[in-house]
Amino acid sequence: MTEMNASRPVSRLSTGILVIALLYFAQSILVPLVVSLFAIALVWPLQRALKRWIPELLALLITLTLTILIILMVGSSIAWGLGRLGQWLFVNAGRYQEIYVSWADWLELHGFAIAGPLADRFDVMWLVRATQRIVLRLNGFAGFLVLVFIFVMLGLLEVDDFTRRLRFPAAQPQGEKILGAIREIAGKLRRYMVVRSFASVLTGLVVWAFALAAGLELAAAWGAIAFALNYIPFLGPLIATVFPTLFAIAQFESWQMAVVMFIGLNIIQFIIGSYLEPLLTGASLKISPFAVIFAVFFWSFMWGIPGAFLGVPMLMVFIVYCAQDSSSRWIAVLLSGGSADDDGGSA
């Protein structure tokens, strides 16, 4: 008996490692599946409302069309913004080279001898190539979207039937618990995305106005990039802040102006992300900031850009399911930063 108890932690650790490996190597199938489940949770109320007035297949077609249009709009905005940025960098790459060399010479005169060898090896074209790779990857999402479209279509057709199966006597009591968890998750995901979308649109507009007022070129592109990247917590706003700052160095050839851009953009991100969004989401969606950062970095490592976007929704799903059982409710409390009543009231 003692040996069996001692082997349990090892068995659980091995199972966890195998699950993580499965998630990583099966991402080509799992990522579209998770995105489609996320989309179904968001758009199902629209289809359900349309079915009251029009035939089911027509309601499905309208729902799918609107879903794909929204996904394309967000993806196209960042692809367009990064495309404009890549074109500008390709034309003006020499500016960064000259600025870097001049700064490296200045640092070398003040005793930083390491700047010399770095200046000899510095090649700004890596930044151009990196931007172009991101654009090509976004443009290559067509196959991904087709698979998501198929999953969403099949899932929306089966929602009613799946709900009925969960209510069968043979599925109880787990069926009702799963159904309650699904409803809670869907409600929280919809609220999260509504608030996130409002904050993203507002961030894009304010960044565009700020860049325009500061005289920064490609102001509309910076607004589009800030809008799309704001859907990724922490990482997205950070990238949307650093890129315009580096851009300002080449355009204005002044570190003072770059500092002004950096401070201004961070103030915008702080007010919207740290004050306005928490005010709109309320306590029901409160999640530990550490858990959010870990989820974003972990899932971005596992699944790349889609994982960074899905990190917080998947964390919300995990918290809700932990709150359904008394033995795991403490995990939900720790991750949410709230009380057991806040996160586990439906259990």
Short mmCIF file of N, CA, C and O in Angstrom, two decimals, residues 206 210 241 260-275:
data_model
loop_
_atom_site.label_atom_id
_atom_site.label_comp_id
_atom_site.label_asym_id
_atom_site.label_seq_id
_atom_site.Cartn_x
_atom_site.Cartn_y
_atom_site.Cartn_z
N VAL A 206 -7.64 55.63 -30.03
CA VAL A 206 -6.82 56.57 -29.25
C VAL A 206 -5.37 56.53 -29.72
O VAL A 206 -4.72 57.59 -29.84
N PHE A 210 -3.39 59.69 -31.19
CA PHE A 210 -2.14 60.12 -30.57
C PHE A 210 -1.00 60.14 -31.58
O PHE A 210 -0.20 61.09 -31.62
N THR A 241 3.30 48.88 -28.23
CA THR A 241 3.98 50.04 -27.67
C THR A 241 5.42 50.14 -28.16
O THR A 241 5.91 51.23 -28.47
N VAL A 260 8.90 60.25 -25.59
CA VAL A 260 7.55 60.82 -25.51
C VAL A 260 6.53 59.83 -26.06
O VAL A 260 5.46 59.61 -25.46
N MET A 261 6.85 59.20 -27.21
CA MET A 261 5.95 58.21 -27.79
C MET A 261 5.77 57.02 -26.84
O MET A 261 4.64 56.54 -26.63
N PHE A 262 6.87 56.56 -26.26
CA PHE A 262 6.80 55.40 -25.38
C PHE A 262 5.95 55.69 -24.15
O PHE A 262 5.09 54.89 -23.77
N ILE A 263 6.16 56.86 -23.54
CA ILE A 263 5.39 57.22 -22.35
C ILE A 263 3.92 57.42 -22.70
O ILE A 263 3.02 56.95 -22.00
N GLY A 264 3.66 58.12 -23.82
CA GLY A 264 2.27 58.37 -24.21
C GLY A 264 1.51 57.09 -24.50
O GLY A 264 0.36 56.92 -24.04
N LEU A 265 2.13 56.17 -25.23
CA LEU A 265 1.47 54.90 -25.54
C LEU A 265 1.25 54.05 -24.29
O LEU A 265 0.22 53.38 -24.17
N ASN A 266 2.20 54.07 -23.37
CA ASN A 266 2.03 53.32 -22.14
C ASN A 266 0.92 53.89 -21.26
O ASN A 266 0.20 53.14 -20.60
N ILE A 267 0.78 55.21 -21.27
CA ILE A 267 -0.32 55.83 -20.52
C ILE A 267 -1.66 55.39 -21.10
O ILE A 267 -2.60 55.07 -20.36
N ILE A 268 -1.75 55.37 -22.43
CA ILE A 268 -2.99 54.92 -23.09
C ILE A 268 -3.30 53.48 -22.70
O ILE A 268 -4.44 53.15 -22.31
N GLN A 269 -2.30 52.61 -22.80
CA GLN A 269 -2.51 51.20 -22.49
C GLN A 269 -2.86 51.01 -21.01
O GLN A 269 -3.71 50.16 -20.66
N PHE A 270 -2.23 51.80 -20.14
CA PHE A 270 -2.49 51.66 -18.70
C PHE A 270 -3.91 52.09 -18.35
O PHE A 270 -4.61 51.40 -17.61
N ILE A 271 -4.35 53.23 -18.88
CA ILE A 271 -5.68 53.73 -18.55
C ILE A 271 -6.76 52.77 -19.03
O ILE A 271 -7.70 52.44 -18.30
N ILE A 272 -6.62 52.31 -20.28
CA ILE A 272 -7.65 51.42 -20.84
C ILE A 272 -7.54 50.01 -20.27
O ILE A 272 -8.55 49.40 -19.87
N GLY A 273 -6.32 49.48 -20.20
CA GLY A 273 -6.15 48.09 -19.78
C GLY A 273 -6.21 47.88 -18.27
O GLY A 273 -6.71 46.84 -17.82
N SER A 274 -5.70 48.84 -17.49
CA SER A 274 -5.62 48.64 -16.04
C SER A 274 -6.74 49.32 -15.27
O SER A 274 -6.93 49.04 -14.08
N TYR A 275 -7.48 50.23 -15.89
CA TYR A 275 -8.55 50.92 -15.19
C TYR A 275 -9.91 50.67 -15.83
O TYR A 275 -10.85 50.21 -15.17
#
